[in-house]
Amino acid sequence: MRHGDAPTRFVEANGVRYAYRRFGAVQGVPLVFLQHFTGGLDHWDPAVTDGLGRGRPVILFDNAGVGLSGGAVPPTIEAMAGHVAAFADALGLQRFDLLGFSMGGMVAQAYAKQHSDRLRRLILVGTGPRGGDPTPYQADVAKHARGNGNLDDFLFLFFGRSEAAVAAGKAFWDRRHQRTTDLDAPIRPESIAAQVAAARDWALPKGERFADLKAIAVPTLVVNGAEDVMIPTINSFYLQQHTPGAQLILYPDAGRASHFQYPSLFVEHAGLFLDSPPPGSLA
């Protein structure tokens, strides 16, 4: 089973019905994907999900209040991470890998701070720490990040500026829309408003700036493009510098969706990270 034909499934926990899709390899450590601001199950790149799914089960997840999932979007990132914990428990995931993109990367950090014992590996893509540096392009970002983005919006927000980068963005757009049945629901206006509130809260440091990242006790890979206009790329450096043992990859001529701009390279790099022996081993 692959990205394009994996059925949408549902599981309930604490009164909330969560939508998800599971496909890829039958055996192996599951890799759970957490999506970007306003994004859902259909916003992932099948070149990435199917590529990583060759070596492990892949689970795409709509958090509470997003897409076909029930409940309401919480007003904080930490509360969103609480829903990830409930979802993982409902599926019986005792130990898994976690990949978070953009807002999903913030949620992944919050989950890892509380539940590193449940994670084997953590991948943070196009995201930033609590209290990170704001974008200098806020007006332009607000104009394009509206919840119903078209191709031009995605090209501005997620990809590099060269002809090659734009071509890669258009290729992603085509791949993303190959699935035409059993589609996810668009995000609701009240859910967008709650996500905005959560992002504003995440922008505020709590205590010493970045000190909270020391609680992430799991091997971590940080990935971004060199020219992220939404969450400036310097924030990826902050993540790597303050998360114990973290690695950092920056792709050239790319925005926050560098994994969609360079899907084959990202799958190779992420696969090497996920399949690497535990830190300190002699393998």
Coordinates of N, CA, C and O in Angstrom, one line a residue, residues 90-230:
A90 N -3.6 5.4 21.5 CA -4.8 4.7 20.9 C -4.4 3.7 19.8 O -5.0 2.6 19.6
L91 N -3.3 4.0 19.1 CA -2.8 3.0 18.1 C -1.9 2.0 18.7 O -1.4 1.1 18.0
G92 N -1.5 2.1 20.0 CA -0.6 1.1 20.6 C 0.8 1.3 20.2 O 1.6 0.3 20.2
L93 N 1.2 2.5 19.8 CA 2.6 2.8 19.4 C 3.5 2.9 20.7 O 3.5 4.0 21.4
Q94 N 4.2 1.9 21.0 CA 5.0 1.9 22.2 C 6.3 2.7 22.0 O 6.8 3.4 22.9
R95 N 6.9 2.6 20.8 CA 8.1 3.3 20.5 C 8.1 3.6 19.0 O 7.8 2.7 18.2
F96 N 8.3 4.8 18.6 CA 8.2 5.2 17.2 C 9.1 6.3 16.9 O 9.7 6.9 17.8
D97 N 9.3 6.6 15.6 CA 10.0 7.8 15.1 C 9.0 8.9 14.8 O 7.8 8.6 14.4
L98 N 9.4 10.1 14.9 CA 8.5 11.3 14.7 C 9.1 12.3 13.7 O 10.3 12.7 13.9
L99 N 8.4 12.7 12.7 CA 8.8 13.7 11.8 C 7.8 14.9 11.8 O 6.6 14.6 11.5
G100 N 8.3 16.1 12.2 CA 7.4 17.2 12.2 C 7.8 18.3 11.3 O 9.0 18.6 11.2
F101 N 6.9 18.8 10.5 CA 7.2 19.9 9.5 C 6.5 21.2 9.9 O 5.3 21.2 10.1
S102 N 7.3 22.2 10.0 CA 6.8 23.6 10.3 C 6.1 23.6 11.6 O 6.7 23.3 12.6
M103 N 4.8 23.9 11.7 CA 4.1 23.8 13.0 C 4.1 22.4 13.5 O 4.2 22.2 14.7
G104 N 4.1 21.4 12.7 CA 4.2 20.0 13.1 C 5.5 19.8 13.8 O 5.6 19.0 14.7
G105 N 6.6 20.5 13.3 CA 7.9 20.4 14.0 C 7.9 21.0 15.4 O 8.6 20.5 16.3
M106 N 7.1 22.0 15.6 CA 6.9 22.6 16.9 C 6.2 21.6 17.8 O 6.6 21.4 19.0
V107 N 5.2 21.0 17.3 CA 4.4 20.0 18.1 C 5.3 18.8 18.4 O 5.3 18.3 19.5
A108 N 6.2 18.4 17.4 CA 7.1 17.3 17.6 C 8.1 17.6 18.8 O 8.4 16.8 19.6
Q109 N 8.6 18.9 18.8 CA 9.5 19.3 19.9 C 8.8 19.1 21.2 O 9.3 18.6 22.2
A110 N 7.6 19.7 21.3 CA 6.8 19.7 22.6 C 6.6 18.2 23.0 O 6.7 17.9 24.2
Y111 N 6.3 17.3 22.1 CA 6.1 15.9 22.4 C 7.4 15.3 22.9 O 7.4 14.6 23.9
A112 N 8.5 15.6 22.2 CA 9.7 15.0 22.6 C 10.2 15.5 24.0 O 10.9 14.7 24.7
K113 N 9.9 16.7 24.3 CA 10.3 17.2 25.6 C 9.6 16.4 26.8 O 10.2 16.3 27.9
Q114 N 8.4 15.9 26.5 CA 7.7 15.2 27.5 C 7.8 13.7 27.4 O 7.6 12.9 28.4
H115 N 8.1 13.2 26.2 CA 8.0 11.7 25.9 C 9.2 11.2 25.2 O 9.0 10.3 24.3
S116 N 10.4 11.7 25.5 CA 11.6 11.2 24.8 C 11.7 9.7 24.9 O 12.3 9.0 24.0
D117 N 11.2 9.1 26.0 CA 11.3 7.7 26.2 C 10.5 6.9 25.2 O 10.7 5.7 25.0
R118 N 9.5 7.5 24.6 CA 8.6 6.9 23.6 C 9.2 7.0 22.2 O 8.7 6.3 21.3
L119 N 10.2 7.9 22.0 CA 10.7 8.1 20.6 C 12.1 7.4 20.5 O 12.9 7.3 21.4
R120 N 12.3 7.0 19.2 CA 13.6 6.4 18.9 C 14.5 7.4 18.1 O 15.6 7.6 18.3
R121 N 13.8 8.2 17.2 CA 14.5 9.2 16.4 C 13.5 10.3 16.2 O 12.3 10.1 16.1
L122 N 14.0 11.6 16.0 CA 13.2 12.8 15.8 C 13.7 13.5 14.6 O 14.9 13.8 14.5
I123 N 12.9 13.9 13.7 CA 13.3 14.7 12.5 C 12.4 16.0 12.5 O 11.2 16.0 12.5
L124 N 13.1 17.2 12.5 CA 12.4 18.5 12.6 C 12.7 19.2 11.3 O 13.9 19.5 11.0
V125 N 11.7 19.5 10.5 CA 11.9 20.1 9.2 C 11.2 21.4 9.1 O 10.0 21.6 9.4
G126 N 12.0 22.4 8.6 CA 11.4 23.8 8.4 C 10.7 24.3 9.6 O 9.6 24.9 9.4
T127 N 11.3 24.3 10.7 CA 10.6 24.7 12.0 C 11.6 25.5 12.9 O 12.7 25.7 12.5
G128 N 11.1 25.9 14.0 CA 11.9 26.6 14.9 C 11.6 26.4 16.4 O 10.5 25.8 16.7
P129 N 12.4 26.8 17.3 CA 12.2 26.5 18.7 C 11.2 27.5 19.3 O 10.9 28.6 18.7
R130 N 10.7 27.2 20.5 CA 9.9 28.2 21.2 C 10.8 29.5 21.4 O 12.0 29.4 21.8
G131 N 10.2 30.6 21.1 CA 11.0 31.9 21.4 C 12.0 32.1 20.3 O 13.0 32.9 20.6
G132 N 11.9 31.6 19.1 CA 12.8 31.8 18.0 C 12.7 33.2 17.4 O 11.9 34.0 17.8
D133 N 13.6 33.4 16.4 CA 13.6 34.7 15.8 C 12.4 34.8 14.8 O 12.1 33.9 14.1
P134 N 11.7 36.0 14.8 CA 10.6 36.1 13.9 C 11.0 36.4 12.5 O 12.1 36.8 12.2
T135 N 10.1 36.2 11.5 CA 10.4 36.5 10.1 C 10.4 38.0 9.9 O 9.5 38.7 10.4
P136 N 11.3 38.5 9.1 CA 11.2 39.9 8.7 C 10.3 40.2 7.5 O 10.1 41.3 7.1
Y137 N 9.6 39.1 7.1 CA 8.7 39.2 5.9 C 7.2 38.9 6.4 O 6.4 38.3 5.6
Q138 N 6.9 39.4 7.6 CA 5.6 39.0 8.2 C 4.4 39.4 7.3 O 3.4 38.6 7.1
A139 N 4.4 40.6 6.7 CA 3.3 41.0 5.9 C 3.1 40.2 4.7 O 2.0 39.8 4.3
D140 N 4.2 39.8 4.0 CA 4.1 38.9 2.8 C 3.7 37.5 3.2 O 2.9 36.9 2.5
V141 N 4.2 37.0 4.3 CA 3.9 35.7 4.8 C 2.4 35.7 5.1 O 1.7 34.7 4.7
A142 N 1.9 36.7 5.8 CA 0.4 36.7 6.2 C -0.4 36.7 4.9 O -1.5 36.1 4.9
K143 N 0.0 37.4 3.9 CA -0.7 37.5 2.6 C -0.9 36.1 1.9 O -1.9 35.8 1.3
H144 N 0.2 35.3 2.1 CA 0.2 34.0 1.4 C -0.3 32.8 2.2 O -0.7 31.8 1.7
A145 N -0.1 32.9 3.6 CA -0.5 31.8 4.5 C -1.9 32.0 5.0 O -2.2 32.5 6.1
R146 N -2.9 31.6 4.2 CA -4.3 31.9 4.4 C -5.2 30.7 4.7 O -6.3 30.8 5.0
G147 N -4.6 29.5 4.5 CA -5.3 28.3 4.8 C -5.9 27.7 3.5 O -6.4 26.5 3.5
N148 N -5.9 28.4 2.4 CA -6.5 27.9 1.1 C -5.5 28.2 0.0 O -5.8 28.6 -1.0
G149 N -4.2 28.0 0.3 CA -3.1 28.4 -0.5 C -3.2 27.8 -1.9 O -3.4 26.6 -2.1
N150 N -2.9 28.6 -2.9 CA -2.7 28.1 -4.3 C -1.3 27.9 -4.6 O -0.4 28.0 -3.7
L151 N -1.0 27.5 -5.9 CA 0.4 27.2 -6.2 C 1.3 28.4 -6.0 O 2.4 28.2 -5.4
D152 N 0.9 29.6 -6.3 CA 1.8 30.8 -6.1 C 2.1 31.0 -4.6 O 3.2 31.3 -4.2
D153 N 1.1 30.7 -3.7 CA 1.3 30.8 -2.3 C 2.4 29.8 -1.8 O 3.3 30.2 -1.1
F154 N 2.2 28.6 -2.3 CA 3.2 27.5 -1.9 C 4.6 27.8 -2.4 O 5.6 27.6 -1.7
L155 N 4.7 28.3 -3.6 CA 6.0 28.7 -4.2 C 6.7 29.8 -3.3 O 7.9 29.7 -3.1
F156 N 5.9 30.8 -2.9 CA 6.5 31.8 -2.1 C 6.9 31.3 -0.7 O 8.0 31.7 -0.3
L157 N 6.0 30.6 -0.1 CA 6.2 30.2 1.3 C 7.2 29.1 1.5 O 7.9 29.0 2.5
F158 N 7.3 28.2 0.5 CA 8.0 26.9 0.8 C 9.2 26.6 -0.1 O 10.0 25.8 0.3
F159 N 9.4 27.4 -1.2 CA 10.5 27.0 -2.1 C 11.5 28.1 -2.4 O 11.2 29.3 -2.0
G160 N 12.6 27.7 -3.0 CA 13.6 28.7 -3.4 C 13.1 29.6 -4.5 O 12.0 29.4 -5.0
R161 N 14.0 30.5 -5.0 CA 13.6 31.5 -5.9 C 14.1 31.3 -7.3 O 13.7 32.0 -8.3
S162 N 15.1 30.4 -7.5 CA 15.6 30.2 -8.8 C 14.6 29.4 -9.7 O 13.6 28.9 -9.3
E163 N 14.9 29.4 -11.0 CA 14.1 28.7 -12.0 C 14.0 27.2 -11.6 O 12.9 26.6 -11.7
A164 N 15.1 26.6 -11.2 CA 15.1 25.2 -10.8 C 14.3 25.0 -9.6 O 13.5 24.0 -9.5
A165 N 14.3 25.9 -8.6 CA 13.5 25.8 -7.4 C 12.0 25.9 -7.7 O 11.2 25.1 -7.2
V166 N 11.7 26.8 -8.6 CA 10.3 27.0 -8.9 C 9.8 25.8 -9.7 O 8.6 25.3 -9.5
A167 N 10.6 25.2 -10.6 CA 10.2 24.0 -11.3 C 10.0 22.8 -10.3 O 9.1 22.0 -10.5
A168 N 10.9 22.7 -9.3 CA 10.7 21.7 -8.3 C 9.4 21.9 -7.5 O 8.8 20.9 -7.1
G169 N 9.1 23.2 -7.2 CA 7.9 23.4 -6.5 C 6.6 23.0 -7.3 O 5.7 22.5 -6.8
K170 N 6.7 23.3 -8.6 CA 5.5 22.9 -9.5 C 5.4 21.4 -9.6 O 4.3 20.8 -9.6
A171 N 6.6 20.7 -9.6 CA 6.6 19.3 -9.6 C 6.0 18.7 -8.4 O 5.2 17.7 -8.4
F172 N 6.3 19.3 -7.2 CA 5.7 18.9 -6.0 C 4.2 19.1 -6.0 O 3.4 18.2 -5.6
W173 N 3.7 20.2 -6.5 CA 2.3 20.5 -6.6 C 1.6 19.4 -7.4 O 0.5 19.0 -7.0
D174 N 2.2 19.0 -8.5 CA 1.6 18.0 -9.3 C 1.5 16.6 -8.6 O 0.5 15.9 -8.6
R175 N 2.6 16.3 -7.9 CA 2.6 15.0 -7.1 C 1.6 15.0 -6.0 O 0.9 14.0 -5.8
R176 N 1.5 16.2 -5.3 CA 0.6 16.3 -4.2 C -0.8 16.0 -4.6 O -1.7 15.5 -3.8
H177 N -1.2 16.4 -5.8 CA -2.6 16.3 -6.3 C -2.9 15.1 -7.1 O -3.9 15.0 -7.7
Q178 N -2.0 14.1 -7.1 CA -2.2 12.8 -7.8 C -3.3 12.0 -7.1 O -4.0 11.3 -7.8
R179 N -3.5 12.2 -5.8 CA -4.6 11.4 -5.2 C -5.9 12.2 -5.4 O -6.0 13.4 -5.1
T180 N -6.9 11.5 -5.9 CA -8.2 12.2 -6.2 C -9.4 11.6 -5.5 O -10.5 12.1 -5.7
T181 N -9.2 10.5 -4.7 CA -10.4 9.9 -4.0 C -10.0 9.8 -2.5 O -8.8 9.8 -2.2
D182 N -11.1 9.7 -1.7 CA -10.9 9.5 -0.3 C -10.0 10.7 0.3 O -9.0 10.4 1.0
L183 N -10.4 11.9 -0.1 CA -9.5 13.1 0.3 C -9.9 13.6 1.7 O -11.0 13.3 2.2
D184 N -8.9 14.3 2.3 CA -9.1 14.9 3.6 C -10.0 16.1 3.4 O -10.2 16.7 2.3
A185 N -10.5 16.6 4.5 CA -11.4 17.8 4.5 C -10.5 19.0 4.7 O -9.5 19.0 5.3
P186 N -10.8 20.2 4.1 CA -10.1 21.4 4.3 C -10.2 21.9 5.7 O -11.2 21.6 6.4
I187 N -9.2 22.6 6.2 CA -9.2 23.1 7.5 C -10.3 24.2 7.7 O -10.6 25.0 6.8
R188 N -10.9 24.2 8.9 CA -12.0 25.1 9.1 C -11.5 26.5 9.6 O -10.4 26.5 10.2
P189 N -12.2 27.6 9.4 CA -11.7 28.9 9.8 C -11.4 29.0 11.3 O -10.4 29.6 11.7
E190 N -12.3 28.4 12.1 CA -12.0 28.5 13.6 C -10.7 27.7 14.0 O -10.1 28.0 14.9
S191 N -10.4 26.7 13.2 CA -9.2 25.9 13.4 C -8.0 26.7 13.0 O -6.9 26.7 13.7
I192 N -8.1 27.4 11.9 CA -7.0 28.3 11.6 C -6.7 29.4 12.6 O -5.5 29.6 13.0
A193 N -7.8 30.0 13.2 CA -7.6 31.0 14.2 C -6.9 30.4 15.4 O -6.1 31.0 16.1
A194 N -7.3 29.2 15.8 CA -6.6 28.5 17.0 C -5.2 28.2 16.7 O -4.3 28.4 17.6
Q195 N -4.9 27.8 15.5 CA -3.5 27.6 15.1 C -2.6 28.8 15.2 O -1.5 28.8 15.6
V196 N -3.2 29.9 14.7 CA -2.5 31.2 14.8 C -2.3 31.6 16.3 O -1.2 32.1 16.6
A197 N -3.2 31.4 17.1 CA -3.0 31.7 18.6 C -1.9 30.8 19.1 O -1.1 31.3 19.9
A198 N -1.9 29.5 18.7 CA -0.8 28.6 19.2 C 0.5 29.1 18.7 O 1.5 29.0 19.5
A199 N 0.6 29.5 17.5 CA 1.9 30.0 17.0 C 2.4 31.3 17.7 O 3.6 31.4 17.9
R200 N 1.5 32.1 18.0 CA 1.8 33.4 18.7 C 2.3 33.0 20.1 O 3.3 33.6 20.6
D201 N 1.7 32.1 20.8 CA 2.2 31.6 22.1 C 3.6 31.0 22.0 O 4.4 31.3 22.8
W202 N 3.8 30.2 20.9 CA 5.1 29.6 20.7 C 6.2 30.6 20.5 O 7.4 30.3 20.8
A203 N 5.9 31.7 20.0 CA 6.9 32.8 19.7 C 7.4 33.4 21.0 O 8.5 34.0 21.0
L204 N 6.8 33.1 22.1 CA 7.2 33.7 23.4 C 8.1 32.7 24.2 O 7.6 31.6 24.5
P205 N 9.3 33.1 24.6 CA 10.1 32.1 25.4 C 9.5 32.0 26.8 O 8.9 32.9 27.3
K206 N 9.7 30.8 27.3 CA 9.3 30.6 28.7 C 10.6 30.2 29.5 O 11.2 29.2 29.3
G207 N 11.0 31.1 30.4 CA 12.3 30.9 31.1 C 13.5 31.3 30.2 O 13.3 32.1 29.2
E208 N 14.6 30.7 30.5 CA 15.8 31.0 29.7 C 15.6 30.5 28.2 O 15.2 29.4 28.0
R209 N 15.9 31.4 27.3 CA 15.7 31.1 25.9 C 16.4 29.8 25.4 O 17.6 29.7 25.7
F210 N 15.7 28.9 24.9 CA 16.1 27.6 24.3 C 16.6 26.6 25.3 O 17.0 25.5 25.0
A211 N 16.5 26.9 26.6 CA 16.9 26.0 27.6 C 16.0 24.7 27.6 O 16.5 23.6 28.0
D212 N 14.8 24.9 27.2 CA 13.8 23.8 27.2 C 14.2 22.7 26.2 O 13.8 21.5 26.4
L213 N 15.1 23.0 25.2 CA 15.5 22.0 24.2 C 16.4 20.9 24.8 O 16.5 19.8 24.3
K214 N 17.0 21.2 26.0 CA 17.8 20.2 26.6 C 17.0 19.0 27.1 O 17.6 17.9 27.4
A215 N 15.7 19.2 27.2 CA 14.8 18.0 27.6 C 14.6 17.0 26.5 O 14.0 16.0 26.7
I216 N 15.0 17.4 25.2 CA 14.8 16.4 24.1 C 16.0 15.4 24.2 O 17.1 15.7 23.7
A217 N 15.7 14.3 24.7 CA 16.8 13.2 24.9 C 16.6 12.1 23.9 O 16.4 11.0 24.2
V218 N 16.6 12.5 22.6 CA 16.4 11.5 21.5 C 17.3 12.0 20.4 O 17.4 13.2 20.1
P219 N 17.9 11.1 19.6 CA 18.7 11.5 18.4 C 17.8 12.4 17.5 O 16.7 11.9 17.1
T220 N 18.3 13.5 17.1 CA 17.5 14.5 16.4 C 18.2 15.0 15.1 O 19.4 15.3 15.1
L221 N 17.5 15.0 14.0 CA 17.9 15.6 12.8 C 17.1 16.8 12.5 O 15.9 16.8 12.4
V222 N 17.8 18.0 12.3 CA 17.1 19.2 11.9 C 17.4 19.5 10.4 O 18.6 19.4 10.0
V223 N 16.3 19.8 9.7 CA 16.5 20.0 8.2 C 15.7 21.3 7.8 O 14.7 21.6 8.3
N224 N 16.3 22.1 6.9 CA 15.7 23.2 6.4 C 16.3 23.6 5.1 O 17.4 23.1 4.7
G225 N 15.7 24.6 4.4 CA 16.3 25.2 3.3 C 17.1 26.5 3.8 O 16.9 27.0 4.9
A226 N 18.0 26.9 2.9 CA 18.9 28.0 3.3 C 18.1 29.4 3.3 O 18.7 30.3 3.9
E227 N 16.9 29.4 2.8 CA 16.2 30.7 2.6 C 14.7 30.5 3.1 O 13.8 30.7 2.3
D228 N 14.5 30.2 4.3 CA 13.2 30.0 4.9 C 12.6 31.4 5.2 O 13.1 32.1 6.1
V229 N 11.5 31.8 4.5 CA 11.0 33.1 4.7 C 10.0 33.2 5.9 O 9.6 34.2 6.3
M230 N 9.5 32.0 6.3 CA 8.4 32.0 7.3 C 9.0 31.9 8.7 O 8.7 32.6 9.6

